[in-house]
Coordinates of C-alpha atoms in Angstrom, one line a residue:
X1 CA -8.7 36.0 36.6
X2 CA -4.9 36.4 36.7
X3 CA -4.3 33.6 38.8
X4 CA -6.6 31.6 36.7
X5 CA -4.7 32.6 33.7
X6 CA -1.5 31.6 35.5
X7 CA -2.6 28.0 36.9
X8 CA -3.6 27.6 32.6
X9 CA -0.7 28.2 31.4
X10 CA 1.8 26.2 33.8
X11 CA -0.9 23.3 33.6
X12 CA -0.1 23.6 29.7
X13 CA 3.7 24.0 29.9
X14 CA 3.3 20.6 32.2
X15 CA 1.4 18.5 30.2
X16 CA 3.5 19.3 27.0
X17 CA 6.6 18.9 29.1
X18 CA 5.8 15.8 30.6
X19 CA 7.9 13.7 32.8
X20 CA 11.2 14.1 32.5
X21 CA 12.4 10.3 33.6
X22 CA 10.2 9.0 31.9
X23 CA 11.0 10.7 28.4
X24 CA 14.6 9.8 29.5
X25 CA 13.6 6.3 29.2
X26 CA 11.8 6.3 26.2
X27 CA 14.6 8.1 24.1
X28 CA 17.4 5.5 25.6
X29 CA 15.2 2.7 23.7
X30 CA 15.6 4.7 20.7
X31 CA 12.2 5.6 20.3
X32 CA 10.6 9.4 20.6
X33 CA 7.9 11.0 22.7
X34 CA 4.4 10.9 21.4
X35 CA 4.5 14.9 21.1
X36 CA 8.0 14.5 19.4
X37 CA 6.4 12.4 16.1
X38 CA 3.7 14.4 16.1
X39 CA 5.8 17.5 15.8
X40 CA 7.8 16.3 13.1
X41 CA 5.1 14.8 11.0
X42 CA 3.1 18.2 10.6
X43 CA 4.3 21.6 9.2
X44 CA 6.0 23.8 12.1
X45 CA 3.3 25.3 14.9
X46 CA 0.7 23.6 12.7
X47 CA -0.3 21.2 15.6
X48 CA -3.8 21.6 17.2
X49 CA -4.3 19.7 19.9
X50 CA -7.8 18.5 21.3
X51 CA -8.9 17.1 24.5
X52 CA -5.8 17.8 26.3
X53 CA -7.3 17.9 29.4
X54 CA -9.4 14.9 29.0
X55 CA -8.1 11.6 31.3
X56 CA -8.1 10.0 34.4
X57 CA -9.5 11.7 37.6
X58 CA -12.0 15.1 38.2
X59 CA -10.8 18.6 37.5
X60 CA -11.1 20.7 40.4
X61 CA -9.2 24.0 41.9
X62 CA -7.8 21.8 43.7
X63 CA -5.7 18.7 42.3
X64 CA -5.3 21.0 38.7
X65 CA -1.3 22.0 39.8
X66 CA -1.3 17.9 40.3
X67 CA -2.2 17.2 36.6
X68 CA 0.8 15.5 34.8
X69 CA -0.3 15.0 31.3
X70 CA -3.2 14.6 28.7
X71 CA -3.4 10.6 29.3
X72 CA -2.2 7.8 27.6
X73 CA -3.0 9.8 23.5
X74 CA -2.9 12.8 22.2
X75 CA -5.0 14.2 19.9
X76 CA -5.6 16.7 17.2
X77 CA -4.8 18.4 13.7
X78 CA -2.4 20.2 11.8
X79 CA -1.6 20.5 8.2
X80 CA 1.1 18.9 5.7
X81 CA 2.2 20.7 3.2
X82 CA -0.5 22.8 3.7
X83 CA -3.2 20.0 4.0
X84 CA -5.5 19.3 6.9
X85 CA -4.8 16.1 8.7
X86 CA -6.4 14.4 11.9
X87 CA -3.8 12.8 14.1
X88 CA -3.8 10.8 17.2
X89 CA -0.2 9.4 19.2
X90 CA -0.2 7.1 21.9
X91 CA 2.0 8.3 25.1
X92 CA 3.9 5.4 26.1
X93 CA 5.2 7.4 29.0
X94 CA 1.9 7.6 30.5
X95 CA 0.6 4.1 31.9
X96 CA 2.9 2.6 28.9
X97 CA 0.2 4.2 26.5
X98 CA -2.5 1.5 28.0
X99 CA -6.2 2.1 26.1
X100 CA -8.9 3.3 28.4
X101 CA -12.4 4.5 28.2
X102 CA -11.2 8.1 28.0
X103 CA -8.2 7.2 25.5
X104 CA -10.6 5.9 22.7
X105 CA -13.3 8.6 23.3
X106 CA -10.2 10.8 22.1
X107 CA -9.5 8.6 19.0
X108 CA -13.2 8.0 18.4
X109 CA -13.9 12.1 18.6
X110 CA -10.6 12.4 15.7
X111 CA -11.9 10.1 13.9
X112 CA -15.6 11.4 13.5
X113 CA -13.9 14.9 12.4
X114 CA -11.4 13.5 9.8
X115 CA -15.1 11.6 8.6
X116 CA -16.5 15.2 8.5
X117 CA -13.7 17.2 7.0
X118 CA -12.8 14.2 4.9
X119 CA -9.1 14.6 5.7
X120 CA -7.0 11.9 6.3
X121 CA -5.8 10.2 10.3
X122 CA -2.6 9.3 11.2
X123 CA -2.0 7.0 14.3
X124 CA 1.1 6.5 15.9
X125 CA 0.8 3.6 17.8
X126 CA 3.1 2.6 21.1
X127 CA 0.9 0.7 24.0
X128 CA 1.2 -2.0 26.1
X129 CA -2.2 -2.5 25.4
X130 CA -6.0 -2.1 27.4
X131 CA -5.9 -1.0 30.9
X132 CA -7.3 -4.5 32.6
X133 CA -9.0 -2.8 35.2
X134 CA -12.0 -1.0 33.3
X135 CA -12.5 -4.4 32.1
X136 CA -15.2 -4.3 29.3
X137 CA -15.1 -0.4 29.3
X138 CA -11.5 -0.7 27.3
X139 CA -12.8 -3.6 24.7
X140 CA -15.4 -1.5 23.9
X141 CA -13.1 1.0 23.2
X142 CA -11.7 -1.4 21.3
X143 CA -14.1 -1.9 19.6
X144 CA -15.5 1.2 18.6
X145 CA -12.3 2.4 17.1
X146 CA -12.4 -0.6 14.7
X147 CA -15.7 -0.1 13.5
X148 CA -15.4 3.2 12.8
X149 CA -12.0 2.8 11.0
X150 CA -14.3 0.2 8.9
X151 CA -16.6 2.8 8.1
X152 CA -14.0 5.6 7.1
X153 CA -12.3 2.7 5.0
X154 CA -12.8 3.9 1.4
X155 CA -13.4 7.9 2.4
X156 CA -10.3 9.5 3.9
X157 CA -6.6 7.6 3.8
X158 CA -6.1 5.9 6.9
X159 CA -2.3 5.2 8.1
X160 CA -0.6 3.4 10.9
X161 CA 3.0 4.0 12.4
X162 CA 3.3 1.5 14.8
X163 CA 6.5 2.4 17.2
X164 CA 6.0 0.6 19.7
X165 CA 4.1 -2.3 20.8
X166 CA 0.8 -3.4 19.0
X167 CA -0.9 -6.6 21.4
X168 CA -4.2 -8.3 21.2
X169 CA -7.1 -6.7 19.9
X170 CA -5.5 -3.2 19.1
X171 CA -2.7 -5.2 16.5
X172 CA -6.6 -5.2 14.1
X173 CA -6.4 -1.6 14.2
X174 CA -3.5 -1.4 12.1
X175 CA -4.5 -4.0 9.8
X176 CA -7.6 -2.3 9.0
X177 CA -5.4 0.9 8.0
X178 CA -4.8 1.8 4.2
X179 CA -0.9 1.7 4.7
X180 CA 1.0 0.6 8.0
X181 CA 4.3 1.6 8.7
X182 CA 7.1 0.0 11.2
X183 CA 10.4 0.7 12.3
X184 CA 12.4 -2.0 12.6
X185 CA 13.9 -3.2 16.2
X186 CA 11.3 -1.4 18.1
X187 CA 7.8 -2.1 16.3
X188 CA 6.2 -5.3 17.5
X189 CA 2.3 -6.4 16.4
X190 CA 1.1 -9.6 17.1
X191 CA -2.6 -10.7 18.4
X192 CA -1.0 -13.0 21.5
X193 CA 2.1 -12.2 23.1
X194 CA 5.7 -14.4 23.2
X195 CA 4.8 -15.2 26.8
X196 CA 1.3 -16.4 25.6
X197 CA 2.6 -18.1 22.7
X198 CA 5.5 -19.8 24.9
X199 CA 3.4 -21.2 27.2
X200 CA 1.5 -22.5 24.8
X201 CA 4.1 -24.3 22.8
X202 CA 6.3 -25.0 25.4
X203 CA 9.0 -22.8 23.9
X204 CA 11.1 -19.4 24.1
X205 CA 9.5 -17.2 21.3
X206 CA 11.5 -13.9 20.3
X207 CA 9.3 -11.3 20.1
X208 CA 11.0 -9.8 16.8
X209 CA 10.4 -13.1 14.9
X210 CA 7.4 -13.5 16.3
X211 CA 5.8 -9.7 14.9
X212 CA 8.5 -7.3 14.4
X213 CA 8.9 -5.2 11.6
X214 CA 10.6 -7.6 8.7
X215 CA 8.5 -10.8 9.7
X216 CA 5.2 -8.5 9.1
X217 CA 6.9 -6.8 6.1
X218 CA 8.5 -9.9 4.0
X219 CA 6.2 -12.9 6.2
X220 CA 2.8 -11.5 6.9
X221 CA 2.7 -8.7 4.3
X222 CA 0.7 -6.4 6.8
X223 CA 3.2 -3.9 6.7
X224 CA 3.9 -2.1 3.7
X225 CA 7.0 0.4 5.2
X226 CA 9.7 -0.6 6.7
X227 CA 12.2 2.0 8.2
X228 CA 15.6 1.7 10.3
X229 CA 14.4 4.9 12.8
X230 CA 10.5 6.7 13.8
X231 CA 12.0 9.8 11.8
X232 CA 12.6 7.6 8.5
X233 CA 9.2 6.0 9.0
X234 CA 7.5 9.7 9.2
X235 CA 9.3 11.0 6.0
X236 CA 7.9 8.1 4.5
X237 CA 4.6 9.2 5.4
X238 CA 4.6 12.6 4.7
X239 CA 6.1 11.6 1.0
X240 CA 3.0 8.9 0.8
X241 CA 0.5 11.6 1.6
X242 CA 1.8 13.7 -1.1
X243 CA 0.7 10.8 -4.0
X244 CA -2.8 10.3 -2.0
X245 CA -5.9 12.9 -2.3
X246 CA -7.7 14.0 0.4
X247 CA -10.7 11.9 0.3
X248 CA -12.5 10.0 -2.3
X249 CA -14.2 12.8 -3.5
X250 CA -11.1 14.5 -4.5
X251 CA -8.8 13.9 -7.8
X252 CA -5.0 13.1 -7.2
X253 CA -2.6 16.1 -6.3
X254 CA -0.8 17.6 -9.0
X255 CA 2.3 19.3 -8.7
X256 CA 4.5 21.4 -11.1
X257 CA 7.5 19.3 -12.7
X258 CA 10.8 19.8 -14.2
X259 CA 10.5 16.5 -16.8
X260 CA 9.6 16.3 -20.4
X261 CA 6.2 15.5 -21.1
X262 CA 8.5 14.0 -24.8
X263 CA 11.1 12.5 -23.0
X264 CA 12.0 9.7 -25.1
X265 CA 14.6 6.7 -23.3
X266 CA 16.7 5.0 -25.7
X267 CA 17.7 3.2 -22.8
X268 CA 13.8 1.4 -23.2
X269 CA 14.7 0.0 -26.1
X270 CA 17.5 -2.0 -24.4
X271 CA 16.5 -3.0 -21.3
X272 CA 14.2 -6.2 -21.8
X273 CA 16.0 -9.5 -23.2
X274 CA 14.3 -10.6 -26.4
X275 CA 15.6 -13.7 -24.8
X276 CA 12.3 -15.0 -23.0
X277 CA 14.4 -17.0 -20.5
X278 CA 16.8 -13.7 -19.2
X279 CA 15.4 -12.0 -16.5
X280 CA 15.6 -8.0 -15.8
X281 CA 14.2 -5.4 -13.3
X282 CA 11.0 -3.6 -14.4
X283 CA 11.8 -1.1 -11.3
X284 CA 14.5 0.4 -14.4
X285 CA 11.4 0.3 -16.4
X286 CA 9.2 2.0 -14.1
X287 CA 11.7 4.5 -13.1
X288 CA 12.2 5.7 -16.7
X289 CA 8.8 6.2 -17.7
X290 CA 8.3 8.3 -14.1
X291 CA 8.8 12.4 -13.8
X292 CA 11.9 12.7 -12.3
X293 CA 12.5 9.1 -12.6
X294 CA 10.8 9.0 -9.1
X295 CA 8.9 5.8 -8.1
X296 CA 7.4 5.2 -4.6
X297 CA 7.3 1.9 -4.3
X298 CA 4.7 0.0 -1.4
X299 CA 5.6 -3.7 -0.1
X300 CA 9.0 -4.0 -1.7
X301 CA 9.3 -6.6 1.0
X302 CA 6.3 -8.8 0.6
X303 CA 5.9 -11.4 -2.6
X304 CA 8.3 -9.3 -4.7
X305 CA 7.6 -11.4 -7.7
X306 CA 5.2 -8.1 -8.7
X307 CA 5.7 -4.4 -8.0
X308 CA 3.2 -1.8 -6.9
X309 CA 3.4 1.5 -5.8
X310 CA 3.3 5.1 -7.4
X311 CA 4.8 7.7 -9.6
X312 CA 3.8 10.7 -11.2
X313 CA 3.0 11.4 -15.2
X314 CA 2.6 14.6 -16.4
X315 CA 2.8 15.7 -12.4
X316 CA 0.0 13.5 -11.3
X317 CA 0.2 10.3 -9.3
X318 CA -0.4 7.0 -10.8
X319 CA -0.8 3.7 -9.6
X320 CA 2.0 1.0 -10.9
X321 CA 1.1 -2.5 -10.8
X322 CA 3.9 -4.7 -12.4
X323 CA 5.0 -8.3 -12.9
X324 CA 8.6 -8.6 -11.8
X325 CA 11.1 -10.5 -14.0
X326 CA 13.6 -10.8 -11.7
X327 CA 11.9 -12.7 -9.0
X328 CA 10.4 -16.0 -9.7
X329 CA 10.3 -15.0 -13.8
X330 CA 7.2 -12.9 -12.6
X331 CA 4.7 -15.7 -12.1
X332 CA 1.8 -14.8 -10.2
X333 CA 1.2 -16.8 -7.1
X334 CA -1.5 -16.3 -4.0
X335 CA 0.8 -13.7 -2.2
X336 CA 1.4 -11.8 -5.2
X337 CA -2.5 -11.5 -5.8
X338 CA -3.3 -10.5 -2.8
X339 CA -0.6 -8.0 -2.8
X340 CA -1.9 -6.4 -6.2
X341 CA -5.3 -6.8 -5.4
X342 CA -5.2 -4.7 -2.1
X343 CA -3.3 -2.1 -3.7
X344 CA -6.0 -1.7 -6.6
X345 CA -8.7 -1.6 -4.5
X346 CA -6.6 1.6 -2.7
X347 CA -6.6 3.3 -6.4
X348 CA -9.5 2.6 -7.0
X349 CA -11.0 3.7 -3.5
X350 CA -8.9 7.5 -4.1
X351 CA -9.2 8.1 -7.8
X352 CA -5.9 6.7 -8.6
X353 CA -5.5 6.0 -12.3
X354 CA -3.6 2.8 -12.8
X355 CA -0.8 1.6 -14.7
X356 CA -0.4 -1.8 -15.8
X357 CA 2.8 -3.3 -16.6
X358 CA 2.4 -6.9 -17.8
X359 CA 5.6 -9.9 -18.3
X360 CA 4.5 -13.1 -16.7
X361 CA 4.4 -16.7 -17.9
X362 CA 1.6 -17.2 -15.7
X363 CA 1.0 -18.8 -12.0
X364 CA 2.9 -20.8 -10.6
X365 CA 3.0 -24.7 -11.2
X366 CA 2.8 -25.6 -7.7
X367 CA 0.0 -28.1 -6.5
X368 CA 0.4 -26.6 -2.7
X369 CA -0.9 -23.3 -4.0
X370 CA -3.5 -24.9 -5.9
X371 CA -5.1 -26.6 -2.4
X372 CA -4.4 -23.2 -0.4
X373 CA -6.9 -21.6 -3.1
X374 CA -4.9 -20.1 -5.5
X375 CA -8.6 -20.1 -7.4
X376 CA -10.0 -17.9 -5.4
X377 CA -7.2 -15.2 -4.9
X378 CA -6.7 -15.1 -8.3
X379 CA -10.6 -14.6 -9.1
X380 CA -9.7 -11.9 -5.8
X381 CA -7.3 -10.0 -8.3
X382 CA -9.7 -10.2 -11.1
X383 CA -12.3 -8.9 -9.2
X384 CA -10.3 -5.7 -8.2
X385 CA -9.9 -4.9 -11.5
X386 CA -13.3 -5.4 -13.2
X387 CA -15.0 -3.3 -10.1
X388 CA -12.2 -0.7 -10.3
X389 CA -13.8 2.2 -12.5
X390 CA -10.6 4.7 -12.3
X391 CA -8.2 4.8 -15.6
X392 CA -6.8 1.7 -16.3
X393 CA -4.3 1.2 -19.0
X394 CA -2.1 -2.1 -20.0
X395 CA 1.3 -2.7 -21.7
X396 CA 2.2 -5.8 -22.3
X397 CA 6.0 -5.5 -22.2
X398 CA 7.0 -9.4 -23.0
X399 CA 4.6 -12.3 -22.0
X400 CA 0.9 -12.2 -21.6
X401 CA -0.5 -15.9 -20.8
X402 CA -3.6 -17.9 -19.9
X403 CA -5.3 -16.9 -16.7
X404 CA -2.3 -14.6 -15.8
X405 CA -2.9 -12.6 -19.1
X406 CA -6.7 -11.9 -18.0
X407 CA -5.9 -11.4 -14.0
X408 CA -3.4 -8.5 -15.3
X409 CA -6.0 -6.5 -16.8
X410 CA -6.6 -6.8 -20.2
X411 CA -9.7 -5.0 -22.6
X412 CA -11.6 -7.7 -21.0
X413 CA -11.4 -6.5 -17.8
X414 CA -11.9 -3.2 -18.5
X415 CA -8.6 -1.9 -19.8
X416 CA -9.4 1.4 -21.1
X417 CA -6.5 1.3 -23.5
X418 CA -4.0 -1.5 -23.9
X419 CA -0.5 -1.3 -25.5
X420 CA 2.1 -4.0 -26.2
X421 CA 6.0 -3.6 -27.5
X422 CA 7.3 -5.4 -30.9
X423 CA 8.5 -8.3 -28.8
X424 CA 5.1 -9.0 -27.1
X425 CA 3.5 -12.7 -26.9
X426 CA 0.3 -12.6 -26.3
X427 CA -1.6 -15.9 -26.2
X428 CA -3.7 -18.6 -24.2
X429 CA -0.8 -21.2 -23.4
X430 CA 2.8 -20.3 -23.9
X431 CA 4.0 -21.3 -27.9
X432 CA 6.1 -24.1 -26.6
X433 CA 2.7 -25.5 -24.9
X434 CA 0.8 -24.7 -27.8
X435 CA 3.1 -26.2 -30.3
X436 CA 2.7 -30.0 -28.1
X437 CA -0.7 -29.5 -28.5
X438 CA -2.0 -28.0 -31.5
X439 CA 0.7 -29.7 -33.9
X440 CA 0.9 -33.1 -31.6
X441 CA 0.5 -35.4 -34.7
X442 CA 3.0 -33.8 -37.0
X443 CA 5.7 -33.5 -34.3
X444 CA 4.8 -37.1 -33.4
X445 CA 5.2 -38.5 -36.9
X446 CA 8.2 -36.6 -38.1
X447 CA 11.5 -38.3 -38.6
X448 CA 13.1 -35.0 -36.6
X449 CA 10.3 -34.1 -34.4
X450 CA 12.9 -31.9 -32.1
X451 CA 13.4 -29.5 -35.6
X452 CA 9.7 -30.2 -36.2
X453 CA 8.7 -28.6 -33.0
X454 CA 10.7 -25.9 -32.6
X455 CA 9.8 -24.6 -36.5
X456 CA 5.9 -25.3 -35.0
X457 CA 7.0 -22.9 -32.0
X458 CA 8.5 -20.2 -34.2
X459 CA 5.3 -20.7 -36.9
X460 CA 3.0 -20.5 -33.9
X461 CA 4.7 -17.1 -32.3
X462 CA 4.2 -15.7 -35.6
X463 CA 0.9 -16.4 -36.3
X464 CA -1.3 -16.2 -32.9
X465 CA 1.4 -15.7 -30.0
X466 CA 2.2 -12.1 -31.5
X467 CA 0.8 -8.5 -30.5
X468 CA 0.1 -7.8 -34.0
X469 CA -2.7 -10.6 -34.2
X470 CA -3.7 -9.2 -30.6
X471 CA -3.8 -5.6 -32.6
X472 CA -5.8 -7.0 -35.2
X473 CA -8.2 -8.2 -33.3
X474 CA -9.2 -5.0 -31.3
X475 CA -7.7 -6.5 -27.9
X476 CA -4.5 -4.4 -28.1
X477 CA -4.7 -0.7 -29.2
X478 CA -1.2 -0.1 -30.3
X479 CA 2.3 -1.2 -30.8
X480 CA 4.5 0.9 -29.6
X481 CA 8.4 1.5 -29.4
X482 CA 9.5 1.0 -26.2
X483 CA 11.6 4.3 -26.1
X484 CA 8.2 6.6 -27.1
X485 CA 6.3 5.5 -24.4
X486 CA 6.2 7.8 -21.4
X487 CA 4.8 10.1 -23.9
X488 CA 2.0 8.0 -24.8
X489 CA 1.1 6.9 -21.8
X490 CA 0.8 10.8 -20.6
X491 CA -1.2 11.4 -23.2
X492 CA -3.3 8.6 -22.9
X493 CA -3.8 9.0 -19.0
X494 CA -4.8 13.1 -20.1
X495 CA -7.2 11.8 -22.8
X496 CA -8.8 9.3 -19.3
X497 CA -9.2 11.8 -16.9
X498 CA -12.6 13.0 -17.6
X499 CA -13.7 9.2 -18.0
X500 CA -16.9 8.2 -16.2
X501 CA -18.1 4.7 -16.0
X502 CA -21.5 3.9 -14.1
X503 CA -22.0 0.4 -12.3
X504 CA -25.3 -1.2 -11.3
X505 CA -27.0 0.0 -8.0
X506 CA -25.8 -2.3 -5.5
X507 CA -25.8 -2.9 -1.8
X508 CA -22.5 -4.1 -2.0
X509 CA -20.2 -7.0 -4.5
X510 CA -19.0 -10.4 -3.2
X511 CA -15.3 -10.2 -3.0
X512 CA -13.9 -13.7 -3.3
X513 CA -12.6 -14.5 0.7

């Protein structure tokens, strides 16, 4: 059995040594070995790996000493921070990482036990694409991983790091992920190739514009991460996973903290313009409310006219959605919906309280947005929130209007407590609007009708357009200074963690597509 022993344990240094050229190559395109970003994601000596011996070929006596390396993936588990995850990486030195039969069994066989353990999967993703010779063996492959990546959508958080190359039928993979991360310069995702695309068009198509990292970050929106190098992109995943639970079943992780649960900001007080036409960046407002003034923010990229992304109160992750004052005045328009509407789904989906942030004028006046739906993917938006069943509390900071003022979650919608600051409007159409409307005659029939309106504006903001008639009316809870509200918001998110709200048995709801 000695010799057996032996022959094991070289065939093991072999296949985690791989080939040496071939590494060589990989690291002069500034790009690591699959066994590389697998080693740096986990804890140290964590890593588990499975099916290492499953590829190309037959075992025998024989041709073992010829074995080179665990084909095109590798497979297995390890822990984060002391937390099981499933992990598959694609070898691009082996057959340029090409998908096989045997490569998706791998992925298929990880995927079934993160399902089981409900833990979350991790793919690293650098191939050329299918191997063309197994023909329909490899889209089948194909096509198992996707529906079962469907199926674990919702259970256990699902996250792509493309690296590489992402072609054809293997770029849906990623899109079907919770989060997808690229690096920029070396990631590349598209569903046809330049050369496909050129021929096509009768042009020269660069492959970076085409689907690298920024277009599919700021164009496309798939990707929510964008880093300059593969070890940037994994610290950004290993500080995602620690907002994210396990699995649906589980609450958020909760960590010990050095911030005051009282911290009060003076600075809050300051920091939005009671000018409604001065813009300013509700990232400083997010920041201050957040322990440690730490916020994590997803899609900074994409339709930056609202901000999502997490931060922790009291030690325990929260969900941010807010309207951005600083791009576009923070109207809503079809990308931004989509972009909130995805993310509260994820909350939703993992038990993520959420925290609503409100200051937009509405959507935007654009008839081009109007043909291209903007109907439906704001009814998309509106949706999310009414199915969500997690937390939800609302501050109005500055404007609440119309249709943006219900798709941002109000009591209507299932707010479980909403809040607004002094200098709050809250109102159907803005007061300027309402003032041409409601007081047309007067204005019309005045000898100053330009002093006339603007006293109907002012006598309009203070009797509807204000939070206090909102507070009067049940639809807002409280009026709060800004400066005392991390402290309210902690304890209102302490007061919601034990909420339970049951829906209607249901096969399924209609999302608006």
């Amino acid at each position: 059995m000695k010799e057996q022993i032996k022959t094991l344990l070289n065939l093991n240094a072999k296949i985690n040594r791989g080939d040496k050229k071939r590494i060589e190559k990989q690291h002069k395109l500034e790009k690591l070995t699959a066994r590389e970003r697998i080693d740096i994601l986990l804890d140290e000596s964590s890593f588990i790996e499975i099916d290492k011996f499953m590829g190309e070929g037959t075992f025998n006596q024989d041709n073992l000493s010829h074995r080179e390396s665990a084909d095109s993936v590798v497979v297995g588990y390890g822990t984060i921070d002391g937390r099981l995850l499933f992990v598959y990486s694609q070898d691009f030195t082996v057959n340029s990482g090409a998908m096989g039969e045997k490569h998706a069994k791998k992925i298929l066989k990880i995927q079934d036990m993160a399902l089981k353990m409900g833990a979350p999967i991790v793919g690293f993703i650098d191939s050329s694409g299918g191997k063309i010779e197994e023909g329909l063996d490899t889209l089948s492959g194909y096509g198992k991983i996707l529906r079962k990546s469907s199926i674990l959508s919702g259970v256990v958080p699902q996250i792509s790091v493309v690296v590489g190359p992402c072609i054809g039928g293997a770029a849906y993979s990623p899109a079907l992920s919770d989060f997808v991360f690229m690096v920029n310069g070396t990631s590349h995702m598209s569903l046809n190739g330049p050369q496909v695309l050129g021929s096509t068009e009768n042009e020269e198509i660069d492959i970076e514009k085409l689907g690298g990292a920024m277009t599919h970050s700021k164009t496309s929106g798939i990707a929510h991460f964008i880093d300059d190098s593969e070890e940037g992109s994994i610290d950004s995943v290993r500080r995602l996973l620690s907002y994210l639970p396990s699995n649906y079943l589980e609450d958020v992780p909760r960590y010990d903290f050095m911030d005051d649960i009282n911290r009060v900001d003076n600075k809050l007080n300051e920091i939005i313009p009671e000018e409604y036409h001065k813009s300013y960046d509700v990232k400083d407002i997010i920041n201050s409310l957040a322990d440690s003034g730490e916020f994590f923010e997803i899609s900074s990229h994409y339709a930056p006219n609202i901000v999502v992304g997490y931060i922790r109160l009291n030690g325990s992750t929260i969900g941010v959605v807010a309207n951005q004052s600083d791009v576009l005045d923070g109207v809503l328009d079809i990308k931004a919906v989509n972009k909130a509407t995805r993310f509260i789904r994820i909350c939703d989906s993992f038990n993520i309280p959420i925290l609503n942030l409100v200051d937009t004028p509405g959507f935007l006046l654009d008839k081009e947005q109007e043909y291209e739906g903007v109907i439906k993917h704001g009814a998309r938006m509106i949706y999310a929130y009414s199915e969500a069943t997690v937390p939800k509390v609302t501050v109005v900071l500055r404007r609440a209007y119309g249709s943006a003022y219900l798709a941002m979650c109000p009591k209507d919608l299932g707010a479980d407590q909403v809040f607004a600051l002094p200098i709050a409007e809250i109102s159907v159409i803005n007061p300027e609007g309402a003032a041409n409307i409601v007081f047309k005659e007067e204005i019309a029939n005045a000898e100053d009708p330009i002093s006339v309106r603007q006293e109907k504006i002012i006598e309009y903001k203070n009797t509807v357009a204000n939070p206090y008639t909102a507070a009067r009316n049940g639809y807002v809870d409280d009026i709060i200074v800004p400066s005392l509200l991390r402290p309210r918001l902690i304890y209102s998110f302490d007061m919601l963690a034990t909420k339970v709200e049951n829906r209607p048995l249901k096969k399924q709801g209609n999302l608006p597509i």
